Coordinates of C-alpha atoms in Angstrom, one line a residue:
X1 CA 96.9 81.8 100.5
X2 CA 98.8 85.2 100.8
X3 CA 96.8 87.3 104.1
X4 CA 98.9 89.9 104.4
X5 CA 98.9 92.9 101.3
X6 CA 99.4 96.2 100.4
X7 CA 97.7 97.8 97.9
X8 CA 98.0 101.3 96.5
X9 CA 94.5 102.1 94.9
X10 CA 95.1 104.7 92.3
X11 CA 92.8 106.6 91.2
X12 CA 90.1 105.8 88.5
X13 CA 92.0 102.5 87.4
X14 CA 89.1 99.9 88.3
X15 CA 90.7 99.9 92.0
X16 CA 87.3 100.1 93.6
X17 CA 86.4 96.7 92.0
X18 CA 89.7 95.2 93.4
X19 CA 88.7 97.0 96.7
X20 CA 85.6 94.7 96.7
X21 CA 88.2 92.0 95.9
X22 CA 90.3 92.5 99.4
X23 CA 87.2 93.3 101.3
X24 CA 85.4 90.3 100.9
X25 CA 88.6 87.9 101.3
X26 CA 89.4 89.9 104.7
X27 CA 86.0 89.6 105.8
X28 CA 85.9 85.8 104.9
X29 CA 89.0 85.1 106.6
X30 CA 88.7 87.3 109.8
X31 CA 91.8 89.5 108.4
X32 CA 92.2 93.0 109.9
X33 CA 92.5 96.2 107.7
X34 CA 94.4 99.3 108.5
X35 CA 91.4 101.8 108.5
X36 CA 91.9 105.4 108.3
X37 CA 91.9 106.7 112.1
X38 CA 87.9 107.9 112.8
X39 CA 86.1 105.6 110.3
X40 CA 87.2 107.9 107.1
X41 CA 87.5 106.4 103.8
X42 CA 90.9 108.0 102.9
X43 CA 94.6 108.0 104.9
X44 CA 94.8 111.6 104.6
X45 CA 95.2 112.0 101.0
X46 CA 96.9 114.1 99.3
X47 CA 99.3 113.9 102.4
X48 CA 102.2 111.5 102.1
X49 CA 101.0 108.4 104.3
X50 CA 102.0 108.5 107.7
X51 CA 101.3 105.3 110.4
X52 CA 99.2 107.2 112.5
X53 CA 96.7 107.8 110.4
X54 CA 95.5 104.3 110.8
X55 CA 92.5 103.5 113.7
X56 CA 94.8 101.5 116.3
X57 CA 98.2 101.9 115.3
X58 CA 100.7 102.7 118.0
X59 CA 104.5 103.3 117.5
X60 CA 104.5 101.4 121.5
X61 CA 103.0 98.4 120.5
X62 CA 104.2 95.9 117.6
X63 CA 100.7 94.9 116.1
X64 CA 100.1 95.2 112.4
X65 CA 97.3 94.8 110.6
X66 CA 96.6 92.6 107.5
X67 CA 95.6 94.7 104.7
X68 CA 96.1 98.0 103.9
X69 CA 93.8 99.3 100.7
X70 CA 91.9 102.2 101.4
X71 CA 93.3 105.8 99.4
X72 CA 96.9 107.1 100.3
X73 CA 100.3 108.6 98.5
X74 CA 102.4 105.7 99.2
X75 CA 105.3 106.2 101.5
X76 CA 107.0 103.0 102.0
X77 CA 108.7 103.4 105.3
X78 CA 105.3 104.7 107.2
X79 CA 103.8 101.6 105.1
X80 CA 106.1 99.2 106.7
X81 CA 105.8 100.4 110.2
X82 CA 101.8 99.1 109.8
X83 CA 101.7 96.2 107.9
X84 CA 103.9 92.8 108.7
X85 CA 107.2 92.8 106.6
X86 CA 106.1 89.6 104.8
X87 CA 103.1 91.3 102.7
X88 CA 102.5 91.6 99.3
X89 CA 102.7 94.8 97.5
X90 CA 100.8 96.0 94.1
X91 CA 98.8 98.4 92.3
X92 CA 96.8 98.5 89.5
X93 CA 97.5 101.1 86.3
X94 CA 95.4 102.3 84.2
X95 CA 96.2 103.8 80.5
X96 CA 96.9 107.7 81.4
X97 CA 94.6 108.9 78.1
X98 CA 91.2 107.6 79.8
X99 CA 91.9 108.0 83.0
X100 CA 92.5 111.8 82.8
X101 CA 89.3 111.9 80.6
X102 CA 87.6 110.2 83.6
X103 CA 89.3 112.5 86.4
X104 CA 88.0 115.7 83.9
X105 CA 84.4 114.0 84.9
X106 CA 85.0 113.0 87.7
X107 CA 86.7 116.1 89.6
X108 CA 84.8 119.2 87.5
X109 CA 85.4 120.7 90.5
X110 CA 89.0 120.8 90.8
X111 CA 91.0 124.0 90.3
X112 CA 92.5 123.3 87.1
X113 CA 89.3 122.1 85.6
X114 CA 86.5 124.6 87.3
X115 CA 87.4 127.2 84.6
X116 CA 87.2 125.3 81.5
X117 CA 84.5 123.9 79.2
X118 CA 86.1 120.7 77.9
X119 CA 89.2 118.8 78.3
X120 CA 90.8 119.7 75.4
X121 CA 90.3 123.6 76.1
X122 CA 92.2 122.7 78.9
X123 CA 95.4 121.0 76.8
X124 CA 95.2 123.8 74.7
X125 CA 97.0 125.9 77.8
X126 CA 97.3 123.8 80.5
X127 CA 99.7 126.4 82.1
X128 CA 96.7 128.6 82.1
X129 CA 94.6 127.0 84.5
X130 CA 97.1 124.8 86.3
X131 CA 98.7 125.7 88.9
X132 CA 102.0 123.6 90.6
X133 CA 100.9 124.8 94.0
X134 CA 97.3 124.7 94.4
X135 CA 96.1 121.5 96.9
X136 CA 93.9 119.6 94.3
X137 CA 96.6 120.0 91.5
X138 CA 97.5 116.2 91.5
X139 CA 93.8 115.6 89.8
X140 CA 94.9 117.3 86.7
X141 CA 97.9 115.8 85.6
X142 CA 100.3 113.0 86.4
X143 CA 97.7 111.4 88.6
X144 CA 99.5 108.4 89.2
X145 CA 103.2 109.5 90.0
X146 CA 101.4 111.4 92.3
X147 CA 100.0 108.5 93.9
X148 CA 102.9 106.7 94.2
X149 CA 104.3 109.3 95.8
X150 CA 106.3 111.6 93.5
X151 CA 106.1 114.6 92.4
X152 CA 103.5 115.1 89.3
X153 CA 105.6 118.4 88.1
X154 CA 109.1 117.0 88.2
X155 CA 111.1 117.1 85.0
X156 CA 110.8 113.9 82.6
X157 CA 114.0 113.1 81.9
X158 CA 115.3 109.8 80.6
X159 CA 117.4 109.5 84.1
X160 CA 114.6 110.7 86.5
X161 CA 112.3 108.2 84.8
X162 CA 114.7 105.7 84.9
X163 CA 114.9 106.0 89.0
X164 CA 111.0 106.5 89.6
X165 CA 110.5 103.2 87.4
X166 CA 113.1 101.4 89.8
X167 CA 112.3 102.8 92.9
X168 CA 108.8 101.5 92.3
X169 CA 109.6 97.8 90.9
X170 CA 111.9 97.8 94.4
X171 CA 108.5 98.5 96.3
X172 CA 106.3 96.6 94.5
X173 CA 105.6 92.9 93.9
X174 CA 103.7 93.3 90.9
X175 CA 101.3 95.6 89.0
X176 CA 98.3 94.9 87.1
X177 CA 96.8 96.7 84.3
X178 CA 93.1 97.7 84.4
X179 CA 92.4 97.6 80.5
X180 CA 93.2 93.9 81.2
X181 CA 91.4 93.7 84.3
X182 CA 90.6 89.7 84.1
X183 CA 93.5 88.8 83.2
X184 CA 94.8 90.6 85.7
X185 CA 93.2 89.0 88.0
X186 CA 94.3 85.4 86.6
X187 CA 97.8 86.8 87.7
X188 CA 96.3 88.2 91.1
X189 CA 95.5 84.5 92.1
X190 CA 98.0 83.3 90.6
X191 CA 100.9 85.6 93.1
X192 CA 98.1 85.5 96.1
X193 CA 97.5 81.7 95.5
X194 CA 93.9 82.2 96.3
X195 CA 91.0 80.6 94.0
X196 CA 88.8 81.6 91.7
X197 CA 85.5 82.8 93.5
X198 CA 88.4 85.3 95.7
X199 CA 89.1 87.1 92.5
X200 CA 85.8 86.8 90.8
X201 CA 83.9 90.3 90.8
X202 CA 81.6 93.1 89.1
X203 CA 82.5 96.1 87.9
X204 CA 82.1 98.5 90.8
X205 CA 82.3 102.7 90.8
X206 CA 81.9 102.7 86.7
X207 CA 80.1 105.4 84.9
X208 CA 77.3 105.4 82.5
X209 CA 78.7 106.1 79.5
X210 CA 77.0 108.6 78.4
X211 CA 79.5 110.8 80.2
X212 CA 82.1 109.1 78.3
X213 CA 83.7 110.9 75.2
X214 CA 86.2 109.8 72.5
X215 CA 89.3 112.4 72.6
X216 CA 90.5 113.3 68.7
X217 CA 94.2 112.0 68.1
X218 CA 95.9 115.5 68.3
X219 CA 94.4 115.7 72.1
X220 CA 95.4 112.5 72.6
X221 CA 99.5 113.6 72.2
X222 CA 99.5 116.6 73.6
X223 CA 97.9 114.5 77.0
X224 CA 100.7 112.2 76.9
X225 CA 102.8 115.2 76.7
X226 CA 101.3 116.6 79.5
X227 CA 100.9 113.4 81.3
X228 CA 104.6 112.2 80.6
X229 CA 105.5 110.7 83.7
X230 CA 102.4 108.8 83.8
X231 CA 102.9 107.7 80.4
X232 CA 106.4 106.4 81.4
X233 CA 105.4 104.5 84.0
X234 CA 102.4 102.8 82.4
X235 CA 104.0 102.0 79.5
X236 CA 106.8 100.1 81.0
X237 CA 104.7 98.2 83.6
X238 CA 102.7 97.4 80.9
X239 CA 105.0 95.9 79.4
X240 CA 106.6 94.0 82.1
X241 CA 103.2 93.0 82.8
X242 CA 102.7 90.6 79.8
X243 CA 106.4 89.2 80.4
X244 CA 105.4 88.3 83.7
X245 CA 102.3 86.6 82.2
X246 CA 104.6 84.8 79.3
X247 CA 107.1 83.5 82.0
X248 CA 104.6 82.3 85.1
X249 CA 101.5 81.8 83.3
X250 CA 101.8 81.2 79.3
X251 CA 99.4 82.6 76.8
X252 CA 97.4 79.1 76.9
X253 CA 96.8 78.6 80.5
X254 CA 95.7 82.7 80.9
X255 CA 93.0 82.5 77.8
X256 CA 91.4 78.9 79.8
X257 CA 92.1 80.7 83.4
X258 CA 89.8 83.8 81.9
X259 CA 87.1 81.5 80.3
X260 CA 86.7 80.4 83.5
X261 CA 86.5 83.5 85.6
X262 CA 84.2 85.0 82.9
X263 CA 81.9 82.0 83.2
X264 CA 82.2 82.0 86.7
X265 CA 81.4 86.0 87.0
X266 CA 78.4 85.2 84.4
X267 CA 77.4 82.3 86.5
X268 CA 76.8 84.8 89.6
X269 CA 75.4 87.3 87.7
X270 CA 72.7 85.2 86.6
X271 CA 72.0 83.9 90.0
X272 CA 72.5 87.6 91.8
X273 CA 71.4 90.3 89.9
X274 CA 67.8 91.7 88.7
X275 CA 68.4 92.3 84.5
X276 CA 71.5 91.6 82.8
X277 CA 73.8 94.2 84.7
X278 CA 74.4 97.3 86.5
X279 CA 71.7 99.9 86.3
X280 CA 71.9 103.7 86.6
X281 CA 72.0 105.1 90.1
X282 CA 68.0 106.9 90.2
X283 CA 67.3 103.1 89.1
X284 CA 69.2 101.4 92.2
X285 CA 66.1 100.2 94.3
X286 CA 67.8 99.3 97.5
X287 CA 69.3 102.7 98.8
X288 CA 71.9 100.5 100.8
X289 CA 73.9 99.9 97.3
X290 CA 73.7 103.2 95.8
X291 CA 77.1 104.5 95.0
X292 CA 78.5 107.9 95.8
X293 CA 77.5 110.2 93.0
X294 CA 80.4 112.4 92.5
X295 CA 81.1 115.1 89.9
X296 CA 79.8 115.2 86.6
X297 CA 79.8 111.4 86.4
X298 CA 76.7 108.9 86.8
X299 CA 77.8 106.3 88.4
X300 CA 76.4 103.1 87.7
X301 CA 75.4 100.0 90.7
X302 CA 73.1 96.9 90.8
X303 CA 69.5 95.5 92.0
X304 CA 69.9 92.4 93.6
X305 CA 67.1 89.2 92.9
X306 CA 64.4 89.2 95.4
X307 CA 63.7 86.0 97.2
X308 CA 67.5 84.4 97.3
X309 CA 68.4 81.7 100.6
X310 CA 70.6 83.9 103.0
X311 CA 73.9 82.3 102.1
X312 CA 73.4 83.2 98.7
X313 CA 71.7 86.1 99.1
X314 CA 74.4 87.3 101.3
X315 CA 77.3 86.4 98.8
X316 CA 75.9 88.6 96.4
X317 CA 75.0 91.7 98.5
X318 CA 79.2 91.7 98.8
X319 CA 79.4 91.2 95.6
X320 CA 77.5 94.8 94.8
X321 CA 77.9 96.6 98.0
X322 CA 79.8 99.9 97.3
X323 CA 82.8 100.6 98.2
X324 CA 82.1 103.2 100.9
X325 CA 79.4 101.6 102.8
X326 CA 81.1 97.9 103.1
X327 CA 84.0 100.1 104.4
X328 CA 81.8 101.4 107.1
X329 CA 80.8 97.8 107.6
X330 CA 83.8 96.1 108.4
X331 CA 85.0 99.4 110.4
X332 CA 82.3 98.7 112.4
X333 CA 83.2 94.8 112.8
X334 CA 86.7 95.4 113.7
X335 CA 86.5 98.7 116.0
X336 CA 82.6 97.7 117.5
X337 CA 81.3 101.1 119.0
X338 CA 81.1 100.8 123.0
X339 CA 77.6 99.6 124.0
X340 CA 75.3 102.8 125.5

């Protein structure tokens, strides 16, 4: 099995569930993660990632931590001054349309958004309420060039693209696609050569979907328009995506591989979890797995059985343990605070 990874968590693309994913491998294996320095939850975003803004990294001495997961804007020579230079690198994508519907939700409060009533009052003239220079301005368009670390208001031309979409296959092993999540994550174990129950998971951070809205097609176009760069770069990594899948998986092998991980994440859910899923967050009953509600989004978390033996019973907890607090947890385990 693959220990040491990299992976750039991009915003609103199901990354929180394949946060879960790396935590609970790392904490089963005894594998250390480059935390943000202090016990944050972020490296600093929206800055470039730098090395020392991880907890314990020193340019004097050569140790290098195992995973690296938690938010940054990727910056591949800082990256490799932290990690060792046999990891594994990828990301997960998610369709630019829905995911700037969910950042509209999500961050109401950024600039580009405070002013408006609706998302599409916003395509209408973008210009009007963006602005190329304000701090927050990566929420509002191109949301995942910026992550990766370019710039979200460059020009879209056929040769720029050409060099972001290479400069990005040359840093990365592999990205997945979040609209396919479990097949994704056949393809996850498959480069990782971990097993099932390692990639097996619930949906974590999602919102109730009565925040959700269906955008009209003529929105739609003028968001890809907007969003172009993202557009560019989901739509060719989605597509390399399913070639990678037809050349080391086959079509036949990834619909028995999902069976399985669907009965296997049923399996759990019948042995873990109170009702038949998650529940909204005034209806969490244990305040240790309520998610951070953030914007205008309700996001959505679990109620574990009552009664479960400890192993089990401690398998599911990191199953449905948000992502912030099992981030605290394992900070805590790696960097134990001094004794009073």
């Amino acid at each position: 099995p693959k220990t040491d990874i990299v992976f750039l968590k991009v915003h609103k693309s199901a990354s929180s569930t394949v946060m879960n994913i790396l935590f609970r491998f790392g904490e089963t294996h005894n594998l250390t993660f480059a935390f943000p320095r202090g016990g944050g939850f972020q490296l600093y975003y929206p800055y470039h990632f730098l090395a020392t803004f991880v907890q314990g990294f020193s340019p004097l001495s050569p140790r290098r931590f195992n995973i690296l997961c938690h938010h940054m804007r990727f910056l591949q020579p800082e990256v490799q001054k932290v990690v060792p230079s046999s990891a594994v690198y990828f990301s997960i994508l998610r369709n630019p349309v829905q995911l700037m519907e969910s950042s509209f939700v999500y961050y109401r409060g950024a600039s580009a958004f405070s002013r408006v009533r609706s998302l599409e009052e916003f395509l209408r003239q973008p210009h009007r309420y963006y602005s190329p220079h304000s701090g927050d301005r990566h929420y509002a368009r191109n949301l995942i060039t910026f992550d990766f670390g370019f710039n979200p208001d460059g020009d879209a031309s056929p040769e720029r693209v050409r060099l972001m979409l290479k400069a990005i296959e040359a840093s990365f092993d592999f990205l997945l696609i979040s609209e396919y999540f479990d097949e994704s994550m056949v393809l996850l174990k498959e480069r990782l050569c971990w097993d099932l129950d390692s990639v097996v998971s619930f949906p974590l951070n999602s919102r109730d979907s009565s925040t959700k809205s269906t955008l009209p097609e003529a929105v739609v176009e003028k968001l890809k328009a907007w969003n172009r760069l993202d557009w560019e770069i989901y739509t060719h990594f989605n597509r390399t995506f399913w070639e990678r899948m037809d050349r080391d998986i086959g079509r036949e092998r990834l619909r028995r591989e999902v069976r399985a991980l669907r009965a296997r994440r049923a399996e759990l859910a019948r042995a873990c979890l109170q009702g038949t899923g998650s529940v909204a967050p005034k209806d969490i009953k244990d305040s240790s797995l309520r998610p951070l509600q953030h914007g205008g989004a309700r996001i959505l978390g679990y109620n574990l059985k009552q009664g479960l033996d400890p192993e089990l019973e401690r398998t599911c907890r990191r199953l449905v343990t948000p992502e912030l607090q099992y981030s605290s947890l394992l900070y805590k385990k790696q960097f134990p605070p001094p004794p009073p």
